[in-house]
Coordinates of C-alpha atoms in Angstrom, one line a residue:
M20 CA 141.1 47.8 23.6
L21 CA 141.7 48.2 20.0
E22 CA 139.1 49.9 17.6
V23 CA 139.5 50.3 14.1
K24 CA 136.9 52.5 12.3
N25 CA 136.5 52.9 8.6
L26 CA 140.1 52.8 7.5
M27 CA 140.9 53.7 4.0
K28 CA 144.3 54.1 2.3
R29 CA 145.0 54.9 -1.3
F30 CA 148.2 55.3 -3.1
R31 CA 148.9 57.4 -6.4
L32 CA 149.9 55.2 -9.4
D33 CA 152.8 56.0 -11.4
N34 CA 152.6 57.3 -14.9
K35 CA 153.7 53.8 -16.4
T36 CA 150.9 52.0 -14.7
I37 CA 148.4 54.5 -15.5
K38 CA 149.4 54.4 -19.3
E39 CA 149.2 50.6 -19.1
N40 CA 145.8 50.6 -17.6
K41 CA 144.4 52.7 -20.4
K42 CA 145.1 49.9 -22.8
K43 CA 143.3 47.3 -20.4
S44 CA 139.6 46.5 -20.9
K45 CA 137.4 47.2 -17.9
E46 CA 137.3 43.6 -16.9
M47 CA 141.0 43.3 -16.5
L48 CA 141.4 46.3 -14.2
D49 CA 141.5 45.7 -10.4
R50 CA 138.2 47.4 -9.2
R51 CA 140.3 49.4 -6.6
E52 CA 142.2 51.3 -9.2
Q53 CA 140.4 54.6 -10.1
G54 CA 142.0 57.0 -12.4
H55 CA 145.4 58.1 -10.9
W56 CA 144.7 56.1 -7.6
F57 CA 144.8 52.6 -6.2
N58 CA 142.5 52.1 -3.1
A59 CA 144.6 49.4 -1.3
V60 CA 142.3 49.7 1.7
V61 CA 138.7 50.9 1.0
D62 CA 136.8 50.3 4.3
V63 CA 138.0 48.2 7.1
S64 CA 136.6 48.2 10.7
F65 CA 136.9 45.9 13.4
S66 CA 137.5 45.8 17.3
C67 CA 139.6 43.6 19.7
E68 CA 139.1 43.7 23.4
S69 CA 141.9 43.2 25.9
G70 CA 142.8 39.6 26.3
E71 CA 141.1 38.6 22.9
V72 CA 143.2 37.3 19.9
L73 CA 141.9 38.3 16.5
G74 CA 142.7 36.6 13.3
L75 CA 143.1 38.7 10.2
L76 CA 142.3 36.8 7.0
G77 CA 142.1 37.4 3.3
P78 CA 143.6 36.4 0.0
N79 CA 146.8 37.9 -1.3
G80 CA 146.5 41.5 -2.0
A81 CA 143.4 41.9 0.0
G82 CA 144.8 44.8 2.0
K83 CA 145.6 43.0 5.1
T84 CA 149.4 44.2 5.5
T85 CA 148.3 47.8 4.6
S86 CA 145.9 47.7 7.3
L87 CA 148.2 46.3 10.0
R88 CA 151.0 48.9 8.8
M89 CA 148.3 51.6 9.5
L90 CA 147.8 50.1 13.0
S91 CA 151.4 50.1 13.6
T92 CA 151.7 54.0 12.6
A93 CA 154.0 52.9 9.7
L94 CA 151.5 54.3 7.4
Q95 CA 149.0 57.3 7.7
P96 CA 145.5 56.4 6.8
T97 CA 143.9 58.4 4.2
S98 CA 140.8 58.3 6.3
G99 CA 139.6 56.6 9.3
Q100 CA 140.3 56.2 13.0
I101 CA 142.3 53.8 15.1
V102 CA 142.0 53.9 18.9
I103 CA 143.9 52.2 21.6
N104 CA 142.3 52.4 25.1
G105 CA 140.4 55.5 24.3
D106 CA 143.4 57.2 22.5
D107 CA 143.6 58.4 19.0
V108 CA 146.5 56.7 17.3
V109 CA 146.2 58.7 14.0
A110 CA 146.2 61.9 16.0
D111 CA 149.5 61.4 17.5
P112 CA 151.4 58.4 15.9
L113 CA 154.9 59.0 17.4
A114 CA 153.5 58.9 21.0
M115 CA 151.2 55.8 20.2
R116 CA 154.0 53.9 18.5
K117 CA 155.6 53.2 22.0
R118 CA 152.4 51.5 23.1
I119 CA 152.2 49.0 20.2
G120 CA 154.3 46.0 19.3
F121 CA 154.4 45.3 15.7
L122 CA 156.1 42.5 13.8
S123 CA 156.0 42.9 10.1
G124 CA 157.4 40.7 7.4
T125 CA 160.6 43.0 7.2
T126 CA 161.3 43.3 11.0
S127 CA 164.7 42.2 11.5
L128 CA 167.8 42.0 14.0
Y129 CA 171.2 43.5 14.0
H130 CA 173.2 40.7 12.7
R131 CA 176.4 41.4 14.6
L132 CA 174.5 41.4 18.1
T133 CA 173.3 38.5 19.8
V134 CA 169.7 37.9 20.6
R135 CA 170.3 38.9 24.0
E136 CA 172.0 42.2 22.9
N137 CA 169.2 43.0 20.2
V138 CA 166.5 42.7 22.8
Q139 CA 168.3 44.7 25.1
Y140 CA 168.9 47.3 22.6
F141 CA 165.2 47.8 21.7
G142 CA 164.2 47.7 25.4
R143 CA 166.4 50.7 26.1
L144 CA 165.1 52.3 23.0
H145 CA 161.7 52.2 24.6
G146 CA 163.2 53.7 27.9
M147 CA 162.9 50.7 30.0
N148 CA 165.2 50.5 33.3
E149 CA 167.6 47.8 33.5
D150 CA 166.0 45.8 36.3
L151 CA 162.5 45.7 34.3
L152 CA 164.4 45.0 31.2
E153 CA 166.0 41.9 32.5
T154 CA 162.9 40.6 34.3
E155 CA 161.1 41.0 30.8
I156 CA 163.9 39.3 29.0
K157 CA 163.7 36.3 31.2
K158 CA 159.9 36.1 31.0
V159 CA 159.9 36.4 27.2
F160 CA 162.8 34.1 26.5
D161 CA 161.1 31.6 28.6
L162 CA 157.8 31.8 26.6
L163 CA 159.6 31.7 23.3
D164 CA 162.2 29.1 24.2
I165 CA 165.1 31.5 23.4
H166 CA 167.5 30.7 26.2
S167 CA 169.5 28.1 24.5
F168 CA 170.5 30.6 21.6
A169 CA 170.1 33.8 23.4
D170 CA 173.9 34.5 23.3
K171 CA 174.3 33.6 19.6
K172 CA 174.8 36.4 16.9
A173 CA 171.8 37.0 14.9
D174 CA 173.5 36.1 11.4
S175 CA 174.1 32.5 12.8
L176 CA 170.4 31.8 13.6
S177 CA 167.9 29.6 11.7
T178 CA 164.8 31.1 10.5
G179 CA 162.8 29.8 13.2
M180 CA 165.3 31.2 15.7
K181 CA 165.3 34.7 14.0
Q182 CA 161.6 34.8 14.1
R183 CA 161.4 34.0 17.7
A184 CA 164.1 36.7 18.6
N185 CA 162.0 39.2 16.3
I186 CA 158.9 38.7 18.2
A187 CA 160.8 39.1 21.6
R188 CA 162.2 42.5 20.4
T189 CA 158.6 43.4 19.2
V190 CA 156.9 42.7 22.7
I191 CA 159.8 43.5 25.2
H192 CA 158.5 47.1 25.9
Q193 CA 155.1 45.5 27.2
P194 CA 152.9 47.0 24.6
E195 CA 149.2 47.8 25.1
V196 CA 148.5 46.2 21.7
I197 CA 150.5 43.5 19.8
V198 CA 150.2 43.2 15.9
L199 CA 151.7 40.3 14.1
D200 CA 151.8 40.0 10.3
E201 CA 151.9 36.4 9.3
P202 CA 154.3 35.4 12.3
T203 CA 154.7 31.7 11.4
T204 CA 154.9 31.8 7.5
G205 CA 157.9 29.7 6.4
L206 CA 158.7 28.2 9.9
D207 CA 159.3 24.8 10.9
V208 CA 156.6 23.0 13.0
I209 CA 158.4 23.4 16.3
S210 CA 159.0 27.2 15.9
A211 CA 155.4 27.6 14.6
K212 CA 154.1 25.9 17.6
T213 CA 156.2 27.9 20.1
I214 CA 154.9 31.2 18.5
L215 CA 151.3 30.0 18.6
D216 CA 151.6 29.2 22.4
F217 CA 153.2 32.5 22.9
I218 CA 150.1 34.2 21.3
E219 CA 148.0 32.0 23.2
S220 CA 149.7 33.2 26.6
Y221 CA 148.1 36.6 26.0
K222 CA 144.4 35.3 26.1
G223 CA 142.7 36.7 29.2
S224 CA 145.4 39.4 29.7
D225 CA 145.2 43.1 29.4
V226 CA 146.5 42.9 25.9
P227 CA 144.6 42.7 22.5
V228 CA 146.6 40.4 20.0
V229 CA 145.9 40.9 16.1
F230 CA 147.8 38.5 13.8
S231 CA 147.2 37.9 10.0
T232 CA 147.6 34.3 8.6
H233 CA 146.9 32.0 5.8
H234 CA 146.7 29.1 8.0
L235 CA 143.1 28.5 9.2
H236 CA 144.0 25.9 11.7
E237 CA 145.9 28.6 13.6
V238 CA 142.7 30.7 13.5
E239 CA 140.7 27.7 14.8
K240 CA 143.3 27.1 17.6
L241 CA 143.7 30.6 18.8
C242 CA 141.2 33.1 17.8
D243 CA 138.4 34.6 19.7
R244 CA 137.5 37.0 16.8
V245 CA 138.0 36.7 13.1
V246 CA 138.0 39.5 10.4
L247 CA 138.3 38.7 6.7
I248 CA 139.3 41.5 4.2
N249 CA 138.8 41.1 0.6
E250 CA 139.5 43.9 -2.0
G251 CA 140.2 46.3 0.7
T252 CA 136.9 45.9 2.4
T253 CA 135.9 44.1 5.7
Q254 CA 133.9 41.1 4.3
F255 CA 133.4 39.5 7.8
N256 CA 133.8 40.8 11.4
G257 CA 132.7 38.7 14.2
T258 CA 133.4 35.7 16.7
L259 CA 135.1 32.5 15.6
D260 CA 131.7 30.6 16.3
D261 CA 130.0 33.2 14.0
F262 CA 132.5 32.8 11.2
R263 CA 131.9 29.0 11.3
R264 CA 128.3 29.3 11.0
V265 CA 128.6 31.2 7.6
S266 CA 129.1 27.8 5.9
G267 CA 126.8 24.9 6.6
T268 CA 129.7 22.6 7.2
G269 CA 131.4 24.7 9.7
N270 CA 134.6 24.2 8.0
L271 CA 136.8 27.4 8.0
Y272 CA 138.2 26.6 4.6
D273 CA 134.6 26.4 3.2
V274 CA 133.7 29.7 4.9
F275 CA 136.8 31.4 3.6
V276 CA 136.0 30.5 -0.1
K277 CA 132.3 31.2 0.2
L278 CA 133.0 34.8 1.6
V279 CA 135.8 35.4 -1.1
D280 CA 133.5 34.0 -3.8
E281 CA 130.5 36.1 -2.8
K282 CA 132.7 39.2 -3.1
E283 CA 133.9 38.3 -6.5
V284 CA 130.4 37.6 -7.7
A285 CA 129.3 41.0 -6.3

């Protein structure tokens, strides 16, 4: 189980930004900018049980990626708690990193290695023995339909192939939690469907999956739970059915706009 409690992350503004902000009216400033600080994430909380898929939503700049980077240990929270199966991620990030599979927008492959060599390399970095590694490679390559290009060098792959290979290296070490930041953005229909089917394969397993997306049809297809973040704050946290009920129409796009607009008015 993954539990995220009252996450907060702030960054110090550079001097140029501070000077420019002094020239702006109060209405022009981002409400998260306070003096010398920008509060990228103000207060984010949610949980995801084993075998659940959670969709993380929000407009651009809402704090989704910053929240996911804290989950992955790439960023240290200013305050708050992240717990995986009872263990505190923030207290021991290096040890916990081995238990997390994180795909970011900058996850990449070694271009001169083949897909298989890349995945083998990352599996060995996690200390996997060769027999287990080969078993997992076959299983993951089956699920992501990678076998046809497994022995191609990474620099010769299409965008969709690279993303599938990136996901394979993300999960090869059998992580306890999987975190995917916009895994289907920019992909063709076939590659996107392959990745969505892969995510769906974890439903009912021992692994919680969190993924951010701007595609609400993906949420409708896959998600047990939904979290919407706006201006660094959890605006909604509940089941997909609860999310639908926020709007009288039950349409996810209507719900998204309603929640974001309510925050803007507030």
